[in-house]
PDB file of C-alpha atoms and ligand atoms in Angstrom:
ATOM      1  CA  MET A   1     -12.651  23.655  28.370  1.00 69.00           C
ATOM      2  CA  GLU A   2      -9.929  20.973  28.438  1.00 71.00           C
ATOM      3  CA  LYS A   3     -11.254  17.465  27.988  1.00 73.00           C
ATOM      4  CA  LYS A   4      -9.334  14.193  27.892  1.00 86.00           C
ATOM      5  CA  GLY A   5      -9.672  11.669  25.108  1.00 95.00           C
ATOM      6  CA  ALA A   6     -12.066   8.813  25.751  1.00 97.00           C
ATOM      7  CA  ILE A   7     -12.054   5.077  25.132  1.00 98.00           C
ATOM      8  CA  LEU A   8     -14.965   3.056  23.783  1.00 98.00           C
ATOM      9  CA  ILE A   9     -14.473  -0.718  24.014  1.00 98.00           C
ATOM     10  CA  LEU A  10     -16.569  -3.074  21.894  1.00 98.00           C
ATOM     11  CA  SER A  11     -16.518  -6.783  22.711  1.00 98.00           C
ATOM     12  CA  GLY A  12     -18.668  -9.695  21.706  1.00 98.00           C
ATOM     13  CA  PRO A  13     -18.430 -13.089  20.046  1.00 97.00           C
ATOM     14  CA  SER A  14     -16.613 -13.256  16.755  1.00 96.00           C
ATOM     15  CA  GLY A  15     -19.281 -13.000  14.044  1.00 97.00           C
ATOM     16  CA  CYS A  16     -21.806 -10.975  16.077  1.00 98.00           C
ATOM     17  CA  GLY A  17     -21.280  -8.025  13.717  1.00 98.00           C
ATOM     18  CA  LYS A  18     -18.847  -5.650  15.451  1.00 98.00           C
ATOM     19  CA  SER A  19     -16.952  -4.707  12.272  1.00 96.00           C
ATOM     20  CA  THR A  20     -20.176  -4.355  10.273  1.00 97.00           C
ATOM     21  CA  LEU A  21     -21.694  -2.098  12.931  1.00 98.00           C
ATOM     22  CA  LEU A  22     -18.576   0.059  13.172  1.00 97.00           C
ATOM     23  CA  LYS A  23     -18.452   0.550   9.398  1.00 96.00           C
ATOM     24  CA  ASN A  24     -22.097   1.554   9.503  1.00 98.00           C
ATOM     25  CA  VAL A  25     -21.711   4.175  12.261  1.00 98.00           C
ATOM     26  CA  TYR A  26     -18.406   5.890  11.454  1.00 96.00           C
ATOM     27  CA  LYS A  27     -20.181   8.535   9.367  1.00 97.00           C
ATOM     28  CA  ASN A  28     -22.148   9.512  12.473  1.00 97.00           C
ATOM     29  CA  ILE A  29     -19.240   9.721  14.917  1.00 97.00           C
ATOM     30  CA  SER A  30     -16.781  12.614  14.948  1.00 92.00           C
ATOM     31  CA  ASP A  31     -13.132  12.824  15.893  1.00 95.00           C
ATOM     32  CA  TYR A  32     -12.573   9.112  16.470  1.00 97.00           C
ATOM     33  CA  TYR A  33      -9.532   6.880  16.108  1.00 97.00           C
ATOM     34  CA  PHE A  34      -9.995   3.142  15.545  1.00 97.00           C
ATOM     35  CA  SER A  35      -7.324   1.131  17.327  1.00 98.00           C
ATOM     36  CA  ILE A  36      -5.785  -1.279  14.820  1.00 98.00           C
ATOM     37  CA  SER A  37      -4.757  -4.391  16.715  1.00 98.00           C
ATOM     38  CA  THR A  38      -1.764  -6.620  16.063  1.00 98.00           C
ATOM     39  CA  THR A  39      -2.432 -10.319  15.555  1.00 98.00           C
ATOM     40  CA  THR A  40      -0.728 -13.585  14.711  1.00 98.00           C
ATOM     41  CA  ARG A  41      -3.817 -14.972  12.965  1.00 96.00           C
ATOM     42  CA  GLU A  42      -3.783 -15.365   9.179  1.00 94.00           C
ATOM     43  CA  PRO A  43      -5.431 -12.534   7.195  1.00 95.00           C
ATOM     44  CA  ARG A  44      -8.864 -13.393   5.789  1.00 92.00           C
ATOM     45  CA  ASP A  45      -9.662 -12.783   2.131  1.00 90.00           C
ATOM     46  CA  GLY A  46      -9.958  -9.042   1.636  1.00 92.00           C
ATOM     47  CA  GLU A  47      -8.260  -8.065   4.905  1.00 94.00           C
ATOM     48  CA  LYS A  48      -5.386  -5.601   4.579  1.00 96.00           C
ATOM     49  CA  ASP A  49      -2.274  -5.315   6.709  1.00 98.00           C
ATOM     50  CA  GLY A  50      -2.308  -1.976   8.539  1.00 97.00           C
ATOM     51  CA  VAL A  51      -6.035  -1.492   7.916  1.00 95.00           C
ATOM     52  CA  ASP A  52      -7.839  -4.409   9.569  1.00 94.00           C
ATOM     53  CA  TYR A  53      -4.901  -5.586  11.661  1.00 97.00           C
ATOM     54  CA  PHE A  54      -1.131  -5.540  11.740  1.00 97.00           C
ATOM     55  CA  PHE A  55      -0.410  -9.158  10.825  1.00 98.00           C
ATOM     56  CA  VAL A  56       2.800 -10.454  12.427  1.00 98.00           C
ATOM     57  CA  SER A  57       4.513 -13.759  13.202  1.00 98.00           C
ATOM     58  CA  LYS A  58       4.396 -15.393  16.626  1.00 98.00           C
ATOM     59  CA  ASN A  59       8.055 -14.453  17.162  1.00 98.00           C
ATOM     60  CA  GLU A  60       7.486 -10.803  16.346  1.00 98.00           C
ATOM     61  CA  PHE A  61       4.497 -10.704  18.689  1.00 98.00           C
ATOM     62  CA  GLU A  62       6.455 -12.277  21.538  1.00 98.00           C
ATOM     63  CA  GLU A  63       9.260  -9.752  20.954  1.00 98.00           C
ATOM     64  CA  ASP A  64       6.706  -6.923  21.260  1.00 97.00           C
ATOM     65  CA  ILE A  65       5.399  -8.401  24.524  1.00 98.00           C
ATOM     66  CA  LYS A  66       8.957  -8.507  25.898  1.00 98.00           C
ATOM     67  CA  ASN A  67       9.541  -4.902  24.867  1.00 98.00           C
ATOM     68  CA  GLY A  68       6.417  -3.712  26.642  1.00 97.00           C
ATOM     69  CA  GLN A  69       4.783  -2.458  23.440  1.00 97.00           C
ATOM     70  CA  PHE A  70       1.259  -3.502  24.374  1.00 98.00           C
ATOM     71  CA  LEU A  71      -1.348  -1.749  26.460  1.00 98.00           C
ATOM     72  CA  GLU A  72      -2.997  -5.170  26.582  1.00 98.00           C
ATOM     73  CA  TRP A  73      -2.718  -8.488  24.793  1.00 98.00           C
ATOM     74  CA  ALA A  74      -4.452 -11.868  25.013  1.00 98.00           C
ATOM     75  CA  GLU A  75      -4.592 -15.273  23.426  1.00 97.00           C
ATOM     76  CA  VAL A  76      -7.931 -15.701  21.643  1.00 94.00           C
ATOM     77  CA  HIS A  77      -8.934 -18.827  19.671  1.00 90.00           C
ATOM     78  CA  GLY A  78      -5.280 -19.971  19.710  1.00 92.00           C
ATOM     79  CA  ASN A  79      -3.813 -16.726  18.311  1.00 96.00           C
ATOM     80  CA  TYR A  80      -2.289 -13.661  19.910  1.00 98.00           C
ATOM     81  CA  TYR A  81      -4.080 -10.316  19.669  1.00 98.00           C
ATOM     82  CA  GLY A  82      -2.816  -7.066  21.174  1.00 98.00           C
ATOM     83  CA  THR A  83      -3.247  -3.297  21.343  1.00 98.00           C
ATOM     84  CA  SER A  84      -0.093  -1.219  20.920  1.00 97.00           C
ATOM     85  CA  LEU A  85       0.290   1.512  23.494  1.00 97.00           C
ATOM     86  CA  LYS A  86       1.958   4.270  21.436  1.00 97.00           C
ATOM     87  CA  PRO A  87      -0.790   5.141  18.914  1.00 97.00           C
ATOM     88  CA  ILE A  88      -3.396   4.996  21.688  1.00 97.00           C
ATOM     89  CA  LYS A  89      -1.461   7.502  23.820  1.00 96.00           C
ATOM     90  CA  LYS A  90      -1.097   9.787  20.815  1.00 96.00           C
ATOM     91  CA  ALA A  91      -4.809   9.652  19.959  1.00 97.00           C
ATOM     92  CA  LEU A  92      -5.842  10.199  23.588  1.00 96.00           C
ATOM     93  CA  ASN A  93      -3.521  13.217  23.846  1.00 95.00           C
ATOM     94  CA  LYS A  94      -5.284  14.687  20.838  1.00 95.00           C
ATOM     95  CA  GLY A  95      -8.603  14.272  22.675  1.00 95.00           C
ATOM     96  CA  LYS A  96      -9.913  11.605  20.301  1.00 97.00           C
ATOM     97  CA  LEU A  97     -12.578   8.993  20.898  1.00 98.00           C
ATOM     98  CA  VAL A  98     -10.469   5.834  20.709  1.00 98.00           C
ATOM     99  CA  ILE A  99     -12.466   2.776  19.645  1.00 98.00           C
ATOM    100  CA  PHE A 100     -11.290  -0.737  20.530  1.00 98.00           C
ATOM    101  CA  ASP A 101     -12.627  -4.048  19.190  1.00 98.00           C
ATOM    102  CA  ILE A 102     -11.102  -6.405  21.759  1.00 98.00           C
ATOM    103  CA  ASP A 103     -12.123  -9.556  23.647  1.00 98.00           C
ATOM    104  CA  VAL A 104     -13.331  -9.883  27.239  1.00 98.00           C
ATOM    105  CA  GLN A 105      -9.788 -10.445  28.593  1.00 98.00           C
ATOM    106  CA  GLY A 106      -8.541  -7.256  26.907  1.00 98.00           C
ATOM    107  CA  HIS A 107     -11.519  -5.332  28.290  1.00 98.00           C
ATOM    108  CA  GLU A 108     -10.626  -6.343  31.862  1.00 98.00           C
ATOM    109  CA  ILE A 109      -7.018  -5.216  31.432  1.00 98.00           C
ATOM    110  CA  VAL A 110      -7.845  -1.829  29.870  1.00 98.00           C
ATOM    111  CA  ARG A 111     -10.499  -1.245  32.561  1.00 97.00           C
ATOM    112  CA  LYS A 112      -7.903  -1.823  35.278  1.00 97.00           C
ATOM    113  CA  LYS A 113      -5.356   0.467  33.631  1.00 97.00           C
ATOM    114  CA  LEU A 114      -7.496   3.323  32.305  1.00 96.00           C
ATOM    115  CA  ASN A 115     -10.840   2.964  34.078  1.00 96.00           C
ATOM    116  CA  ASP A 116     -11.804   6.666  34.116  1.00 95.00           C
ATOM    117  CA  LEU A 117     -11.522   6.901  30.341  1.00 96.00           C
ATOM    118  CA  VAL A 118     -13.394   3.690  29.517  1.00 97.00           C
ATOM    119  CA  THR A 119     -16.959   3.117  28.401  1.00 98.00           C
ATOM    120  CA  SER A 120     -17.732  -0.382  27.188  1.00 98.00           C
ATOM    121  CA  VAL A 121     -20.384  -2.214  25.238  1.00 98.00           C
ATOM    122  CA  PHE A 122     -20.986  -5.920  24.813  1.00 98.00           C
ATOM    123  CA  ILE A 123     -22.517  -6.830  21.466  1.00 98.00           C
ATOM    124  CA  THR A 124     -24.101 -10.124  20.544  1.00 98.00           C
ATOM    125  CA  THR A 125     -26.566 -11.864  18.237  1.00 98.00           C
ATOM    126  CA  PRO A 126     -30.084 -12.809  19.428  1.00 98.00           C
ATOM    127  CA  SER A 127     -28.868 -16.420  19.928  1.00 98.00           C
ATOM    128  CA  LEU A 128     -25.946 -18.827  19.552  1.00 98.00           C
ATOM    129  CA  LYS A 129     -27.763 -20.413  16.593  1.00 98.00           C
ATOM    130  CA  ILE A 130     -27.842 -17.062  14.756  1.00 98.00           C
ATOM    131  CA  LEU A 131     -24.170 -16.529  15.567  1.00 98.00           C
ATOM    132  CA  GLU A 132     -23.426 -19.877  13.930  1.00 98.00           C
ATOM    133  CA  GLN A 133     -25.459 -18.878  10.850  1.00 98.00           C
ATOM    134  CA  ARG A 134     -23.565 -15.573  10.565  1.00 97.00           C
ATOM    135  CA  LEU A 135     -20.175 -17.253  10.865  1.00 97.00           C
ATOM    136  CA  ASN A 136     -21.220 -19.778   8.201  1.00 97.00           C
ATOM    137  CA  ASN A 137     -22.623 -17.069   5.909  1.00 96.00           C
ATOM    138  CA  ARG A 138     -19.502 -14.920   6.301  1.00 94.00           C
ATOM    139  CA  ASP A 139     -17.657 -17.862   4.810  1.00 92.00           C
ATOM    140  CA  THR A 140     -14.205 -16.727   5.989  1.00 90.00           C
ATOM    141  CA  ASP A 141     -13.344 -19.512   8.412  1.00 91.00           C
ATOM    142  CA  SER A 142     -13.038 -23.308   8.310  1.00 93.00           C
ATOM    143  CA  ASN A 143     -15.519 -25.495  10.223  1.00 96.00           C
ATOM    144  CA  ALA A 144     -12.889 -26.151  12.895  1.00 95.00           C
ATOM    145  CA  VAL A 145     -12.245 -22.416  13.372  1.00 94.00           C
ATOM    146  CA  ILE A 146     -15.997 -21.688  13.505  1.00 96.00           C
ATOM    147  CA  SER A 147     -16.489 -24.399  16.083  1.00 97.00           C
ATOM    148  CA  LYS A 148     -13.722 -22.898  18.269  1.00 96.00           C
ATOM    149  CA  ARG A 149     -15.345 -19.458  17.974  1.00 96.00           C
ATOM    150  CA  LEU A 150     -18.750 -20.854  18.990  1.00 97.00           C
ATOM    151  CA  ASP A 151     -17.234 -22.589  22.029  1.00 97.00           C
ATOM    152  CA  ASN A 152     -15.576 -19.355  23.047  1.00 96.00           C
ATOM    153  CA  ALA A 153     -18.837 -17.430  22.514  1.00 97.00           C
ATOM    154  CA  ARG A 154     -20.562 -19.601  25.168  1.00 97.00           C
ATOM    155  CA  LEU A 155     -17.933 -18.410  27.665  1.00 97.00           C
ATOM    156  CA  GLU A 156     -17.761 -14.783  26.534  1.00 97.00           C
ATOM    157  CA  ILE A 157     -21.520 -14.175  26.901  1.00 98.00           C
ATOM    158  CA  LYS A 158     -21.149 -14.865  30.636  1.00 98.00           C
ATOM    159  CA  SER A 159     -19.215 -11.594  30.977  1.00 97.00           C
ATOM    160  CA  PHE A 160     -21.800  -9.304  29.430  1.00 98.00           C
ATOM    161  CA  GLN A 161     -22.729  -7.644  32.736  1.00 98.00           C
ATOM    162  CA  LYS A 162     -19.148  -6.439  33.220  1.00 98.00           C
ATOM    163  CA  TYR A 163     -19.892  -3.954  30.426  1.00 98.00           C
ATOM    164  CA  ASP A 164     -21.652  -0.608  30.703  1.00 98.00           C
ATOM    165  CA  TYR A 165     -23.977  -1.308  27.780  1.00 98.00           C
ATOM    166  CA  PHE A 166     -25.438  -4.283  25.931  1.00 98.00           C
ATOM    167  CA  ILE A 167     -26.521  -4.358  22.285  1.00 98.00           C
ATOM    168  CA  VAL A 168     -28.302  -7.226  20.565  1.00 98.00           C
ATOM    169  CA  ASN A 169     -27.363  -6.850  16.925  1.00 98.00           C
ATOM    170  CA  ASP A 170     -30.535  -8.192  15.325  1.00 98.00           C
ATOM    171  CA  ASP A 171     -31.777  -5.291  13.209  1.00 98.00           C
ATOM    172  CA  LEU A 172     -28.599  -3.563  11.959  1.00 98.00           C
ATOM    173  CA  GLU A 173     -30.122  -0.067  11.838  1.00 98.00           C
ATOM    174  CA  LYS A 174     -31.497  -0.291  15.384  1.00 98.00           C
ATOM    175  CA  ALA A 175     -28.178  -1.620  16.722  1.00 98.00           C
ATOM    176  CA  SER A 176     -26.289   1.104  14.816  1.00 98.00           C
ATOM    177  CA  SER A 177     -28.395   3.853  16.317  1.00 98.00           C
ATOM    178  CA  GLU A 178     -27.800   2.396  19.813  1.00 98.00           C
ATOM    179  CA  LEU A 179     -24.055   2.343  19.144  1.00 98.00           C
ATOM    180  CA  VAL A 180     -24.076   5.991  18.005  1.00 98.00           C
ATOM    181  CA  SER A 181     -25.884   6.948  21.245  1.00 98.00           C
ATOM    182  CA  ILE A 182     -23.244   5.117  23.279  1.00 98.00           C
ATOM    183  CA  ALA A 183     -20.393   6.793  21.361  1.00 98.00           C
ATOM    184  CA  ASN A 184     -21.965  10.185  22.075  1.00 97.00           C
ATOM    185  CA  ILE A 185     -22.438   9.481  25.769  1.00 97.00           C
ATOM    186  CA  THR A 186     -18.825   8.238  26.004  1.00 97.00           C
ATOM    187  CA  ARG A 187     -17.671  11.768  25.077  1.00 95.00           C
ATOM    188  CA  ILE A 188     -19.548  13.531  27.879  1.00 94.00           C
ATOM    189  CA  LYS A 189     -18.509  11.442  30.842  1.00 94.00           C
ATOM    190  CA  SER A 190     -17.722  13.631  33.855  1.00 91.00           C
ATOM    191  CA  LYS A 191     -14.463  11.758  34.590  1.00 93.00           C
ATOM    192  CA  LEU A 192     -12.994  13.077  31.319  1.00 94.00           C
ATOM    193  CA  TYR A 193     -12.772  16.551  32.819  1.00 92.00           C
ATOM    194  CA  ASP A 194     -10.145  17.747  35.233  1.00 90.00           C
ATOM    195  CA  ASN A 195     -11.910  18.041  38.589  1.00 92.00           C
ATOM    196  CA  GLU A 196      -9.948  20.926  40.156  1.00 92.00           C
ATOM    197  CA  SER A 197      -9.729  23.156  37.110  1.00 92.00           C
ATOM    198  CA  ILE A 198     -13.430  22.783  36.318  1.00 92.00           C
ATOM    199  CA  ILE A 199     -14.422  23.713  39.879  1.00 94.00           C
ATOM    200  CA  ASN A 200     -11.954  26.614  40.109  1.00 94.00           C
ATOM    201  CA  ASN A 201     -12.897  28.025  36.729  1.00 93.00           C
ATOM    202  CA  TRP A 202     -16.570  27.686  37.456  1.00 95.00           C
ATOM    203  CA  ILE A 203     -16.370  29.445  40.836  1.00 96.00           C
ATOM    204  CA  HIS A 204     -14.120  32.331  39.708  1.00 91.00           C
TER     205      HIS A 204
HETATM  206  P1  LIG B   1     -17.393  -9.478  13.889  1.00 81.83           P
HETATM  207  O1  LIG B   1     -16.645  -8.250  13.447  1.00 81.83           O
HETATM  208  O2  LIG B   1     -18.103  -9.292  15.196  1.00 81.83           O
HETATM  209  O3  LIG B   1     -16.570 -10.719  13.887  1.00 81.83           O
HETATM  210  P2  LIG B   1     -18.761  -9.206  11.301  1.00 81.83           P
HETATM  211  O4  LIG B   1     -19.003  -7.731  11.269  1.00 81.83           O
HETATM  212  O5  LIG B   1     -17.688  -9.756  10.427  1.00 81.83           O
HETATM  213  O6  LIG B   1     -18.585  -9.741  12.820  1.00 81.83           O
HETATM  214  O7  LIG B   1     -20.162  -9.893  10.925  1.00 81.83           O
HETATM  215  C1  LIG B   1     -20.306 -11.303  10.771  1.00 81.83           C
HETATM  216  C2  LIG B   1     -21.300 -11.592   9.655  1.00 81.83           C
HETATM  217  O8  LIG B   1     -22.614 -11.224  10.076  1.00 81.83           O
HETATM  218  C3  LIG B   1     -21.005 -10.817   8.366  1.00 81.83           C
HETATM  219  O9  LIG B   1     -21.219 -11.679   7.259  1.00 81.83           O
HETATM  220  C4  LIG B   1     -22.030  -9.672   8.393  1.00 81.83           C
HETATM  221  O10 LIG B   1     -22.395  -9.260   7.097  1.00 81.83           O
HETATM  222  C5  LIG B   1     -23.219 -10.308   9.136  1.00 81.83           C
HETATM  223  N1  LIG B   1     -24.034  -9.356   9.925  1.00 81.83           N
HETATM  224  C6  LIG B   1     -23.594  -8.354  10.710  1.00 81.83           C
HETATM  225  N2  LIG B   1     -24.636  -7.722  11.297  1.00 81.83           N
HETATM  226  C7  LIG B   1     -25.770  -8.344  10.884  1.00 81.83           C
HETATM  227  C8  LIG B   1     -27.182  -8.156  11.153  1.00 81.83           C
HETATM  228  N3  LIG B   1     -27.609  -7.197  11.967  1.00 81.83           N
HETATM  229  N4  LIG B   1     -28.045  -8.987  10.539  1.00 81.83           N
HETATM  230  C9  LIG B   1     -27.598  -9.971   9.719  1.00 81.83           C
HETATM  231  N5  LIG B   1     -26.302 -10.208   9.415  1.00 81.83           N
HETATM  232  C10 LIG B   1     -25.390  -9.400  10.006  1.00 81.83           C
HETATM  233  P1  LIG B   2     -11.183 -11.939  14.730  1.00 81.83           P
HETATM  234  O1  LIG B   2     -10.153 -13.019  14.537  1.00 81.83           O
HETATM  235  O2  LIG B   2     -12.600 -12.450  14.500  1.00 81.83           O
HETATM  236  O3  LIG B   2     -10.868 -10.677  13.969  1.00 81.83           O
HETATM  237  O4  LIG B   2     -11.130 -11.522  16.267  1.00 81.83           O
HETATM  238  C1  LIG B   2     -11.271 -12.518  17.251  1.00 81.83           C
HETATM  239  C2  LIG B   2     -11.442 -11.893  18.612  1.00 81.83           C
HETATM  240  O5  LIG B   2     -10.251 -11.190  18.987  1.00 81.83           O
HETATM  241  C3  LIG B   2     -12.585 -10.882  18.722  1.00 81.83           C
HETATM  242  O6  LIG B   2     -13.289 -11.168  19.917  1.00 81.83           O
HETATM  243  C4  LIG B   2     -11.879  -9.552  18.836  1.00 81.83           C
HETATM  244  O7  LIG B   2     -12.634  -8.634  19.613  1.00 81.83           O
HETATM  245  C5  LIG B   2     -10.613  -9.954  19.568  1.00 81.83           C
HETATM  246  N1  LIG B   2      -9.512  -8.995  19.397  1.00 81.83           N
HETATM  247  C6  LIG B   2      -9.167  -8.325  18.273  1.00 81.83           C
HETATM  248  N2  LIG B   2      -8.114  -7.517  18.504  1.00 81.83           N
HETATM  249  C7  LIG B   2      -7.805  -7.668  19.807  1.00 81.83           C
HETATM  250  C8  LIG B   2      -6.809  -7.071  20.674  1.00 81.83           C
HETATM  251  O8  LIG B   2      -6.000  -6.228  20.288  1.00 81.83           O
HETATM  252  N3  LIG B   2      -6.791  -7.499  21.951  1.00 81.83           N
HETATM  253  C9  LIG B   2      -7.658  -8.422  22.458  1.00 81.83           C
HETATM  254  N4  LIG B   2      -7.565  -8.744  23.741  1.00 81.83           N
HETATM  255  N5  LIG B   2      -8.609  -8.995  21.683  1.00 81.83           N
HETATM  256  C10 LIG B   2      -8.679  -8.621  20.377  1.00 81.83           C
END
């Protein structure tokens, strides 16, 4: 039975634990492709170009916008972030589960463009205070950068009901098992099947 690829979008305040959760659940998800975003922000210690992000200059990013390379892009915390269209198309054509870690603006754009394929989950910490503690403990950003991220988090949380699912990442194992359930459900959405051919094949 032919089935289209599917998209799973994860959003949530920076520092809520999206990357940690993803690393924890990959072993339990099959046939996925993680969408590596392009960004103009500086790499953090330990981040690798082409693994965590494609790190580019502002000029390069603006060139890519002009050339229509992005499925979506947004300015977040004063930097550009974007999802390149080509690798996504390729992964979807192979029937993969394509996983995005993008902000609330990116989620709205992808929803508008590819709604039938999208399932989305908003992830957060139990409170803003705990988010602040996690950003401080992660120790990757300056106080000014952390403060910008916390300000943005107050706005982002207001969009949580635009998402299909909501995970509070308090206990990592509990949140991971919820994320695996969502990834599994994303793969069996009825809209991923071709309506006419399913009905015709089923009747005949
Ligand atoms: P994001 O990708 O959303 O920006 P990270 O995955 O980098 O967030 O996590 C931010 C920090 O919080 C990291 O130091 C990580 O180890 C920690 N963290 C993630 N999940 C939990 C959790 N459930 N409990 C406690 N700390 C967590
Ligand atoms: P960070 O700098 O902490 O890696 O990411 C900051 C924010 O940018 C997070 O909310 C993350 O989800 C978002 N982000 C990462 N890549 C993209 C992208 O390609 N597009 C959009 N719109 N947001 C992104």
